Tab-separated table of C-alpha atoms and ligand atoms in Angstrom:
chain	number	residue	atom	x	y	z
E	268	MET	CA	-0.029	-0.002	-0.097
E	269	ILE	CA	0.810	3.718	-0.280
E	270	LEU	CA	-0.778	6.287	1.890
E	271	VAL	CA	-2.177	9.245	-0.072
E	272	THR	CA	-3.379	12.337	1.817
E	273	GLY	CA	-5.880	14.803	0.207
E	274	GLY	CA	-6.672	12.135	-2.421
E	275	ALA	CA	-10.405	13.513	-2.985
E	276	GLY	CA	-9.136	16.808	-4.068
E	277	PHE	CA	-8.247	17.986	-7.583
E	278	ILE	CA	-4.478	16.685	-7.854
E	279	GLY	CA	-4.766	14.046	-5.210
E	280	GLY	CA	-7.962	12.631	-7.060
E	281	ASN	CA	-6.336	12.616	-10.325
E	282	PHE	CA	-3.210	10.972	-8.888
E	283	VAL	CA	-5.252	8.177	-7.228
E	284	LEU	CA	-7.166	7.611	-10.588
E	285	ASP	CA	-3.982	7.518	-12.662
E	286	TRP	CA	-2.137	5.272	-10.111
E	287	LEU	CA	-4.997	2.753	-10.048
E	288	ALA	CA	-5.315	2.701	-13.803
E	289	ASN	CA	-2.253	0.497	-13.796
E	290	PRO	CA	-3.508	-2.932	-12.880
E	291	ARG	CA	-0.303	-3.827	-11.305
E	292	ALA	CA	-0.087	-0.881	-9.051
E	293	GLU	CA	-0.123	-1.118	-5.163
E	294	GLY	CA	-3.266	-0.196	-3.362
E	295	ILE	CA	-3.901	3.056	-1.906
E	296	VAL	CA	-5.194	4.220	1.524
E	297	ASN	CA	-6.647	7.703	0.849
E	298	LEU	CA	-7.035	9.985	3.897
E	299	ASP	CA	-8.994	13.019	3.273
E	300	LYS	CA	-10.990	15.423	5.518
E	301	LEU	CA	-13.551	16.191	2.803
E	302	THR	CA	-13.339	19.964	3.163
E	303	TYR	CA	-15.360	21.762	0.588
E	304	ALA	CA	-12.548	20.948	-1.961
E	305	GLY	CA	-12.782	17.285	-1.275
E	306	ASN	CA	-15.215	15.404	-3.511
E	307	LEU	CA	-15.724	11.673	-3.567
E	308	ALA	CA	-17.709	11.792	-6.725
E	309	THR	CA	-14.232	12.222	-8.364
E	310	LEU	CA	-13.489	8.673	-7.109
E	311	SER	CA	-16.788	7.161	-8.012
E	312	SER	CA	-15.257	4.810	-10.603
E	313	LEU	CA	-13.249	3.174	-7.863
E	314	GLU	CA	-16.300	2.377	-5.771
E	315	HIS	CA	-15.839	-1.467	-6.241
E	316	ASP	CA	-12.066	-1.426	-6.376
E	317	ILE	CA	-10.759	-3.134	-3.453
E	318	ARG	CA	-7.300	-1.559	-4.032
E	319	HIS	CA	-8.711	1.865	-2.909
E	320	GLN	CA	-9.528	2.323	0.771
E	321	PHE	CA	-10.956	5.806	1.621
E	322	VAL	CA	-10.501	7.026	5.108
E	323	TYR	CA	-12.399	10.183	6.257
E	324	GLY	CA	-10.212	12.056	8.575
E	325	ASP	CA	-7.586	14.746	9.247
E	326	ILE	CA	-3.847	14.667	8.771
E	327	GLY	CA	-3.662	16.531	12.123
E	328	ASP	CA	-5.214	13.536	13.981
E	329	THR	CA	-2.265	11.880	15.680
E	330	ILE	CA	-4.410	8.862	16.963
E	331	LEU	CA	-6.058	8.321	13.439
E	332	VAL	CA	-2.783	8.565	11.413
E	333	THR	CA	-0.892	6.330	13.837
E	334	LYS	CA	-3.618	3.722	13.576
E	335	LEU	CA	-3.629	3.914	9.717
E	336	LEU	CA	0.210	3.532	9.632
E	337	GLN	CA	0.128	0.479	11.916
E	338	GLU	CA	-2.774	-1.064	10.015
E	339	TYR	CA	-1.789	-0.566	6.383
E	340	GLN	CA	2.085	-0.565	6.788
E	341	PRO	CA	2.434	1.614	3.758
E	342	ARG	CA	5.884	1.824	2.096
E	343	ALA	CA	5.153	5.481	0.995
E	344	ILE	CA	3.190	8.593	1.932
E	345	VAL	CA	2.325	11.141	-0.595
E	346	ASN	CA	1.018	14.315	1.062
E	347	PHE	CA	-1.396	16.395	-1.043
E	348	ALA	CA	-3.650	17.356	1.887
E	349	ALA	CA	-3.777	21.213	2.132
E	350	GLU	CA	-5.862	24.251	1.961
E	351	SER	CA	-4.986	25.364	-1.512
E	352	HIS	CA	-6.732	28.527	-2.655
E	353	VAL	CA	-4.998	31.896	-2.303
E	354	ASP	CA	-8.069	34.054	-2.128
E	355	ARG	CA	-9.449	31.987	0.634
E	356	SER	CA	-6.272	32.289	2.586
E	357	ILE	CA	-6.538	36.053	2.303
E	358	HIS	CA	-10.028	36.014	3.844
E	359	GLY	CA	-9.305	33.352	6.430
E	360	PRO	CA	-5.668	32.257	6.973
E	361	ALA	CA	-6.318	30.100	10.143
E	362	GLU	CA	-7.244	26.854	8.345
E	363	PHE	CA	-4.121	27.317	6.209
E	364	ILE	CA	-1.927	27.486	9.219
E	365	GLN	CA	-3.764	24.440	10.847
E	366	THR	CA	-3.736	22.035	7.982
E	367	ASN	CA	-0.713	23.077	5.903
E	368	ILE	CA	1.780	23.660	8.867
E	369	VAL	CA	0.402	22.015	11.947
E	370	GLY	CA	-1.065	19.163	9.868
E	371	THR	CA	2.072	18.492	7.986
E	372	PHE	CA	4.003	18.513	11.203
E	373	ASN	CA	1.690	15.914	12.742
E	374	LEU	CA	1.922	13.657	9.720
E	375	LEU	CA	5.716	14.014	9.730
E	376	GLU	CA	5.930	13.083	13.456
E	377	CYS	CA	3.465	10.042	13.183
E	378	ALA	CA	5.351	8.777	10.030
E	379	ARG	CA	8.720	9.285	11.737
E	380	GLU	CA	7.732	7.204	14.536
E	381	TYR	CA	6.276	4.486	12.188
E	382	TRP	CA	9.363	4.542	10.031
E	383	SER	CA	11.856	4.362	12.988
E	384	ASN	CA	10.243	0.937	13.837
E	385	LEU	CA	10.296	-0.598	10.461
E	386	ASN	CA	12.680	-3.474	9.675
E	387	ALA	CA	15.791	-2.542	7.813
E	388	ASP	CA	14.518	-3.345	4.338
E	389	MET	CA	11.287	-1.493	4.649
E	390	LYS	CA	13.004	1.338	6.413
E	391	LYS	CA	15.340	1.700	3.321
E	392	SER	CA	12.717	1.856	0.824
E	393	PHE	CA	10.261	4.138	2.688
E	394	ARG	CA	9.491	7.535	1.129
E	395	PHE	CA	7.604	10.626	2.453
E	396	HIS	CA	6.690	12.627	-0.639
E	397	HIS	CA	5.605	16.272	0.112
E	398	VAL	CA	3.666	17.991	-2.654
E	399	SER	CA	4.242	21.650	-2.797
E	400	THR	CA	4.059	24.748	-5.028
E	401	ASP	CA	6.128	27.151	-6.903
E	402	GLU	CA	4.456	30.100	-4.976
E	403	VAL	CA	6.971	29.620	-2.218
E	404	TYR	CA	9.501	31.269	-4.183
E	405	GLY	CA	7.538	34.590	-4.548
E	406	SER	CA	7.070	36.675	-7.639
E	407	LEU	CA	9.369	37.254	-10.703
E	408	THR	CA	9.882	40.374	-12.667
E	409	PRO	CA	9.218	40.026	-16.371
E	410	SER	CA	12.893	39.496	-17.298
E	411	ALA	CA	13.993	37.226	-14.404
E	412	SER	CA	15.100	33.612	-14.895
E	413	ALA	CA	12.490	31.010	-13.916
E	414	PHE	CA	12.548	29.552	-10.563
E	415	SER	CA	15.150	26.920	-9.914
E	416	GLU	CA	15.413	24.688	-6.835
E	417	THR	CA	18.042	27.048	-5.418
E	418	ASN	CA	15.935	30.141	-5.582
E	419	PRO	CA	15.289	31.655	-1.979
E	420	TYR	CA	11.915	31.294	-0.510
E	421	GLU	CA	9.985	34.563	-0.636
E	422	PRO	CA	6.244	33.614	-0.098
E	423	ASN	CA	3.791	36.503	-0.342
E	424	SER	CA	0.296	35.241	0.599
E	425	PRO	CA	-0.880	33.251	3.736
E	426	TYR	CA	-1.225	30.286	1.489
E	427	SER	CA	2.256	30.421	0.052
E	428	ALA	CA	3.723	31.232	3.445
E	429	SER	CA	1.827	28.155	5.053
E	430	LYS	CA	3.237	25.954	2.172
E	431	ALA	CA	6.753	27.418	2.567
E	432	ALA	CA	6.699	26.555	6.306
E	433	SER	CA	5.529	23.002	5.587
E	434	ASP	CA	8.537	22.636	3.105
E	435	HIS	CA	10.961	23.866	5.750
E	436	LEU	CA	9.600	21.166	8.280
E	437	VAL	CA	10.037	18.322	5.657
E	438	ARG	CA	13.528	19.549	4.944
E	439	ALA	CA	14.342	19.765	8.688
E	440	TRP	CA	13.099	16.218	9.295
E	441	PHE	CA	15.580	14.782	6.709
E	442	HIS	CA	18.577	16.904	7.911
E	443	THR	CA	17.802	16.240	11.544
E	444	TYR	CA	16.309	12.851	11.687
E	445	GLY	CA	17.490	11.366	8.390
E	446	PHE	CA	13.695	10.865	7.616
E	447	PRO	CA	13.489	9.908	3.870
E	448	VAL	CA	11.746	12.677	2.177
E	449	VAL	CA	11.349	14.121	-1.315
E	450	THR	CA	9.719	17.476	-2.108
E	451	THR	CA	8.146	18.559	-5.399
E	452	ASN	CA	7.263	22.345	-6.070
E	453	CYS	CA	4.969	22.478	-8.992
E	454	SER	CA	3.453	25.241	-11.036
E	455	ASN	CA	-0.376	25.929	-11.600
E	456	ASN	CA	-2.241	22.769	-12.581
E	457	TYR	CA	-5.431	22.531	-14.712
E	458	GLY	CA	-7.384	19.610	-15.920
E	459	PRO	CA	-10.386	17.371	-15.026
E	460	TYR	CA	-12.106	17.555	-11.479
E	461	HIS	CA	-10.849	21.043	-10.804
E	462	PHE	CA	-12.964	22.915	-8.243
E	463	PRO	CA	-14.449	25.861	-9.934
E	464	GLU	CA	-13.172	28.422	-7.659
E	465	LYS	CA	-9.827	28.479	-9.614
E	466	LEU	CA	-9.392	30.446	-12.755
E	467	ILE	CA	-9.654	27.850	-15.504
E	468	PRO	CA	-12.617	25.880	-14.341
E	469	LEU	CA	-14.415	29.043	-13.107
E	470	ALA	CA	-13.833	30.685	-16.586
E	471	ILE	CA	-15.232	27.669	-18.322
E	472	LEU	CA	-18.466	27.230	-16.169
E	473	ASN	CA	-19.086	31.061	-16.135
E	474	ALA	CA	-18.871	31.205	-19.799
E	475	LEU	CA	-21.342	28.452	-20.278
E	476	ASN	CA	-23.733	29.933	-17.771
E	477	GLY	CA	-23.732	33.404	-19.382
E	478	LYS	CA	-21.903	34.884	-16.358
E	479	PRO	CA	-18.998	37.333	-16.427
E	480	LEU	CA	-15.448	36.008	-16.669
E	481	PRO	CA	-13.610	37.966	-13.824
E	482	ILE	CA	-10.064	38.945	-14.599
E	483	TYR	CA	-8.228	40.444	-11.606
E	484	GLY	CA	-6.384	43.811	-12.182
E	485	ASP	CA	-4.873	44.093	-15.678
E	486	GLY	CA	-4.934	40.318	-16.442
E	487	GLN	CA	-1.209	40.381	-17.227
E	488	GLN	CA	-0.170	38.263	-14.421
E	489	ILE	CA	1.713	35.218	-15.698
E	490	ARG	CA	1.379	31.640	-14.492
E	491	ASP	CA	3.132	28.509	-15.881
E	492	TRP	CA	0.329	25.981	-16.577
E	493	LEU	CA	0.840	22.225	-16.298
E	494	TYR	CA	-1.719	19.521	-17.217
E	495	VAL	CA	-2.600	17.619	-14.008
E	496	GLY	CA	-1.868	14.218	-15.592
E	497	ASP	CA	1.718	15.506	-16.282
E	498	HIS	CA	2.007	16.633	-12.558
E	499	CYS	CA	0.872	12.992	-11.457
E	500	SER	CA	3.471	11.359	-13.866
E	501	ALA	CA	6.183	13.591	-12.429
E	502	ILE	CA	5.222	12.779	-8.799
E	503	ARG	CA	5.400	8.883	-9.783
E	504	GLU	CA	8.966	9.463	-11.195
E	505	VAL	CA	10.049	11.421	-8.224
E	506	LEU	CA	8.574	9.006	-5.669
E	507	SER	CA	10.294	6.063	-7.350
E	508	ARG	CA	13.567	7.463	-8.331
E	509	GLY	CA	14.004	10.891	-6.715
E	510	LYS	CA	17.139	11.442	-4.439
E	511	LEU	CA	16.347	11.616	-0.751
E	512	GLY	CA	16.329	15.046	0.718
E	513	GLU	CA	16.138	16.636	-2.664
E	514	THR	CA	13.553	19.122	-4.038
E	515	TYR	CA	12.339	18.969	-7.667
E	516	ASN	CA	10.588	21.813	-9.618
E	517	ILE	CA	7.799	20.526	-11.787
E	518	GLY	CA	6.373	22.939	-14.496
E	519	GLY	CA	4.809	23.043	-17.934
E	520	TRP	CA	7.228	25.383	-19.702
E	521	ASN	CA	3.993	27.282	-20.508
E	522	GLU	CA	4.015	30.771	-19.351
E	523	LYS	CA	0.773	32.534	-20.062
E	524	ALA	CA	-0.745	35.764	-18.953
E	525	ASN	CA	-4.242	35.240	-17.332
E	526	ILE	CA	-6.020	37.361	-19.907
E	527	ASP	CA	-4.739	35.015	-22.728
E	528	VAL	CA	-5.563	31.766	-20.827
E	529	VAL	CA	-9.144	33.015	-20.489
E	530	LYS	CA	-9.365	34.158	-24.180
E	531	ALA	CA	-7.924	30.833	-25.291
E	532	ILE	CA	-10.937	29.098	-23.361
E	533	CYS	CA	-13.255	31.454	-24.880
E	534	LEU	CA	-12.017	30.569	-28.536
E	535	ILE	CA	-12.253	26.818	-27.866
E	536	LEU	CA	-15.881	27.210	-26.458
E	537	ASN	CA	-16.852	29.399	-29.539
E	538	GLU	CA	-15.813	26.251	-31.545
E	539	LEU	CA	-17.178	23.491	-29.340
E	540	LYS	CA	-20.356	24.964	-27.892
E	541	PRO	CA	-21.173	28.290	-29.670
E	542	ARG	CA	-23.264	30.823	-27.809
E	543	SER	CA	-26.911	30.643	-28.887
E	544	ASP	CA	-26.697	34.282	-29.974
E	545	GLY	CA	-23.669	33.603	-32.192
E	546	ARG	CA	-21.478	36.123	-30.260
E	547	SER	CA	-18.107	35.257	-28.817
E	548	TYR	CA	-17.552	34.272	-25.198
E	549	VAL	CA	-14.884	36.873	-25.132
E	550	GLU	CA	-17.574	39.541	-24.656
E	551	GLN	CA	-18.070	38.111	-21.103
E	552	ILE	CA	-14.699	38.969	-19.992
E	553	THR	CA	-14.817	41.549	-17.049
E	554	PHE	CA	-11.985	43.326	-15.297
E	555	VAL	CA	-12.479	43.193	-11.531
E	556	ARG	CA	-10.603	44.427	-8.456
E	557	ASP	CA	-7.103	42.941	-8.178
E	558	ARG	CA	-6.142	40.266	-5.654
E	559	PRO	CA	-4.293	41.819	-2.703
E	560	GLY	CA	-0.503	41.197	-2.784
E	561	HIS	CA	-1.112	39.554	-6.219
E	562	ASP	CA	2.090	37.933	-7.434
E	563	ARG	CA	3.015	39.130	-10.861
E	564	ARG	CA	4.775	36.302	-12.449
E	565	TYR	CA	5.619	32.612	-11.803
E	566	ALA	CA	7.786	30.421	-13.921
E	567	ILE	CA	9.414	27.061	-13.394
E	568	ASP	CA	12.621	25.813	-14.448
E	569	ALA	CA	12.001	22.166	-14.610
E	570	SER	CA	15.510	21.037	-16.145
E	571	LYS	CA	16.551	19.324	-12.960
E	572	VAL	CA	13.791	16.653	-13.096
E	573	GLU	CA	14.293	16.233	-16.742
E	574	ARG	CA	18.108	16.015	-16.335
E	575	GLU	CA	18.041	13.595	-13.396
E	576	LEU	CA	14.909	11.485	-13.986
E	577	GLY	CA	14.044	12.117	-17.659
E	578	TRP	CA	10.586	13.559	-16.949
E	579	ARG	CA	9.098	16.221	-19.221
E	580	PRO	CA	5.396	17.222	-19.636
E	581	ALA	CA	3.600	15.324	-22.407
E	582	LYS	CA	0.920	18.006	-22.985
E	583	THR	CA	1.383	21.440	-24.400
E	584	PHE	CA	-1.066	24.102	-23.246
E	585	ASP	CA	-3.033	23.997	-26.509
E	586	THR	CA	-3.671	20.275	-26.256
E	587	GLY	CA	-4.178	20.188	-22.519
E	588	ILE	CA	-6.581	23.149	-22.376
E	589	ARG	CA	-8.671	21.703	-25.339
E	590	LYS	CA	-8.967	18.342	-23.422
E	591	THR	CA	-9.874	20.245	-20.350
E	592	VAL	CA	-12.752	22.290	-21.793
E	593	GLN	CA	-14.052	19.111	-23.599
E	594	TRP	CA	-13.990	17.282	-20.216
E	595	TYR	CA	-16.059	19.957	-18.618
E	596	LEU	CA	-18.547	19.728	-21.485
E	597	ASP	CA	-18.707	16.037	-21.262
E	598	ASN	CA	-19.194	15.728	-17.385
E	599	PRO	CA	-22.389	17.719	-16.623
E	600	VAL	CA	-23.168	15.246	-13.537
E	601	TRP	CA	-19.808	15.852	-11.669
E	602	ILE	CA	-20.435	19.650	-12.358
E	603	GLU	CA	-23.980	19.602	-11.307
E	604	GLY	CA	-22.932	17.904	-7.977
E	605	VAL	CA	-20.433	20.595	-7.326
E	606	VAL	CA	-22.430	23.667	-8.315
E	607	SER	CA	-25.494	22.455	-6.340
E	608	GLY	CA	-23.546	21.281	-3.263
E	609	THR	CA	-24.967	17.641	-3.528
E	610	TYR	CA	-21.327	16.333	-3.652
E	611	ARG	CA	-21.315	16.904	0.115
E	612	ASP	CA	-24.402	14.832	0.807
E	613	TRP	CA	-22.083	11.929	1.420
E	614	LEU	CA	-20.736	13.354	4.552
E	615	GLN	CA	-24.158	14.056	5.816
E	616	LYS	CA	-25.404	10.546	5.018
E	617	GLN	CA	-22.424	8.814	6.481
E	618	TYR	CA	-21.743	10.932	9.570
E	619	SER	CA	-25.004	12.729	10.512
Y	728	LIG	P1	-7.527	20.868	-3.447
Y	728	LIG	O1	-7.910	21.919	-2.557
Y	728	LIG	O2	-8.267	20.600	-4.721
Y	728	LIG	O3	-7.606	19.421	-2.536
Y	728	LIG	C1	-7.108	19.446	-1.099
Y	728	LIG	C2	-7.598	18.173	-0.576
Y	728	LIG	O4	-7.051	17.955	0.695
Y	728	LIG	C3	-9.104	18.136	-0.420
Y	728	LIG	O5	-9.634	16.801	-0.912
Y	728	LIG	C4	-9.431	18.236	1.015
Y	728	LIG	O6	-10.557	17.722	1.574
Y	728	LIG	C5	-8.019	17.683	1.687
Y	728	LIG	N1	-7.787	18.098	2.951
Y	728	LIG	C6	-7.675	19.442	3.307
Y	728	LIG	N2	-7.457	19.565	4.615
Y	728	LIG	C7	-7.199	18.303	5.047
Y	728	LIG	C8	-6.776	17.795	6.287
Y	728	LIG	N3	-6.527	18.586	7.280
Y	728	LIG	N4	-6.617	16.403	6.422
Y	728	LIG	C9	-6.928	15.660	5.285
Y	728	LIG	N5	-7.310	16.014	4.155
Y	728	LIG	C10	-7.452	17.527	4.038
Y	728	LIG	O7	-5.973	20.974	-3.599
Y	728	LIG	P2	-5.128	20.654	-5.085
Y	728	LIG	O8	-5.216	21.753	-5.944
Y	728	LIG	O9	-5.530	19.240	-5.357
Y	728	LIG	O10	-3.679	20.617	-4.379
Y	728	LIG	C11	-3.111	19.460	-3.782
Y	728	LIG	C12	-1.636	19.820	-3.365
Y	728	LIG	O11	-0.959	20.207	-4.414
Y	728	LIG	C13	-1.729	20.880	-2.241
Y	728	LIG	O12	-0.696	20.644	-1.237
Y	728	LIG	C14	-1.305	22.207	-3.035
Y	728	LIG	O13	-0.652	23.038	-2.209
Y	728	LIG	C15	-0.393	21.480	-4.050
Y	728	LIG	N6	-0.357	22.255	-5.361
Y	728	LIG	C16	-1.448	22.581	-6.129
Y	728	LIG	C17	-1.349	23.223	-7.360
Y	728	LIG	C18	-2.552	23.567	-8.119
Y	728	LIG	O14	-2.297	24.172	-9.185
Y	728	LIG	N7	-3.707	23.239	-7.758
Y	728	LIG	C19	-0.005	23.364	-7.740
Y	728	LIG	C20	1.112	23.029	-7.112
Y	728	LIG	C21	0.982	22.498	-5.824
Y	729	LIG	O1	1.316	28.161	-8.680
Y	729	LIG	C1	0.846	27.088	-8.062
Y	729	LIG	C2	-0.482	27.455	-7.417
Y	729	LIG	O2	-1.500	27.686	-8.465
Y	729	LIG	C3	-0.960	26.384	-6.293
Y	729	LIG	O3	-0.146	26.280	-5.340
Y	729	LIG	C4	-2.484	26.905	-5.825
Y	729	LIG	O4	-2.855	25.881	-4.874
Y	729	LIG	C5	-3.412	27.039	-6.847
Y	729	LIG	O5	-4.691	27.464	-6.456
Y	729	LIG	C6	-2.786	27.939	-7.932
Y	729	LIG	O6	-2.900	29.366	-7.383
Y	729	LIG	P1	-3.160	30.655	-8.106
Y	729	LIG	O7	-3.561	31.583	-7.222
Y	729	LIG	O8	-2.191	31.013	-9.260
Y	729	LIG	O9	-4.530	29.989	-9.013
Y	729	LIG	P2	-5.950	30.603	-9.294
Y	729	LIG	O10	-6.581	29.805	-10.264
Y	729	LIG	O11	-6.586	31.162	-8.090
Y	729	LIG	O12	-5.479	31.975	-10.046
Y	729	LIG	C7	-4.668	31.922	-11.192
Y	729	LIG	C8	-4.498	33.255	-11.673
Y	729	LIG	O13	-5.633	33.959	-12.157
Y	729	LIG	C9	-4.044	34.235	-10.581
Y	729	LIG	O14	-3.064	35.232	-11.191
Y	729	LIG	C10	-5.356	35.014	-10.101
Y	729	LIG	C11	-6.012	35.087	-11.416
Y	729	LIG	N1	-7.441	35.024	-11.300
Y	729	LIG	C12	-8.107	34.068	-10.548
Y	729	LIG	C13	-9.476	33.940	-10.151
Y	729	LIG	C14	-10.081	32.824	-9.436
Y	729	LIG	C15	-8.407	35.954	-11.850
Y	729	LIG	O15	-7.976	36.862	-12.667
Y	729	LIG	N2	-9.814	35.843	-11.636
Y	729	LIG	C16	-10.289	34.789	-10.955
Y	729	LIG	O16	-11.568	34.852	-10.897
């Protein structure tokens, strides 16, 4: 088994589905607190797959995590669990401190205790893979080189500060205790099962529903977009062959201004699902108040992971975004569950 945390979220859910698509893959214990961002509908195709064990709970729960480790004896932990939305962290940072920092600390401590009691073979092969973000490096000027693994940490939002803190804990557990960790710092993901509070799914769904497409500030902020399936393949590579104690930057070599991302979505929708009035979705674009402290540019230099592990993204932005828009058109049931809130009924049914 491997233990995945946050596996009902966007990237964790894609990771679990991709992993178990391999019939020879080890099973997964999936620990998730099912916050508003956790959605079991994403995993509905695994309902009868005995290789997937879902556990409802918090990475900050020492008793539960210890029990799971004893019971399932995983050979690795992949930690996706986090509060992940920058805007929410600005309105209410407390949950970000709790899950991203205190929760990661608890997971590290439980895992270290478990690992220290493993037999020599299992101890040697055990891995703790921490999934992190490029936002820890701060903001780049237009002409600056892309972030490499040696860039100093300069987080600017409560979210990125909490992720930076968790990265530092993971690093310290390696240097102090010899605990076998690897960390990946990835750029902006997009793809299926993305919660529609983030730019790309929000733009697709608002366009289809005739709503404004909100662009913060001047829309010239740049992000480096990576298709989620490529992020999952990078994590698999780093988990199996990454060097202990190392960090690897993962990115798509796809720098795009926000306004261009939204226009690209509009053009694809014009083609795949034209508006009934024959006008362009571009007309729905609306400039709104900027995000406080909005980072201007992120860009990832992903040459280390390519040089050392041979990983490169398979998708370009053009192929990935078209596939993503098509996925949202093809999956009205998943979308309806999210939009109406019925995806949270399971919690009520199970735990009321
Ligand atoms: P998400 O918000 O979609 O999912 C997070 C998941 O974690 C949810 O299922 C939620 O229920 C679960 N969770 C939250 N708190 C928990 C807790 N205390 N215990 C157990 N489970 C908990 O996030 P995502 O976009 O899938 O991101 C996953 C990870 O990847 C995060 O660590 C994030 O920082 C990192 N990351 C995200 C991106 C991106 O573009 N989305 C890019 C780079 C790195
Ligand atoms: O860089 C990796 C990070 O990417 C991850 O660590 C985060 O978990 C993930 O949420 C994402 O953060 P961003 O803040 O970059 O993603 P978001 O989709 O919220 O915003 C993308 C850009 O679009 C950002 O510059 C803000 C802008 N934006 C966003 C929304 C929601 C808008 O202009 N309008 C919007 O309505």
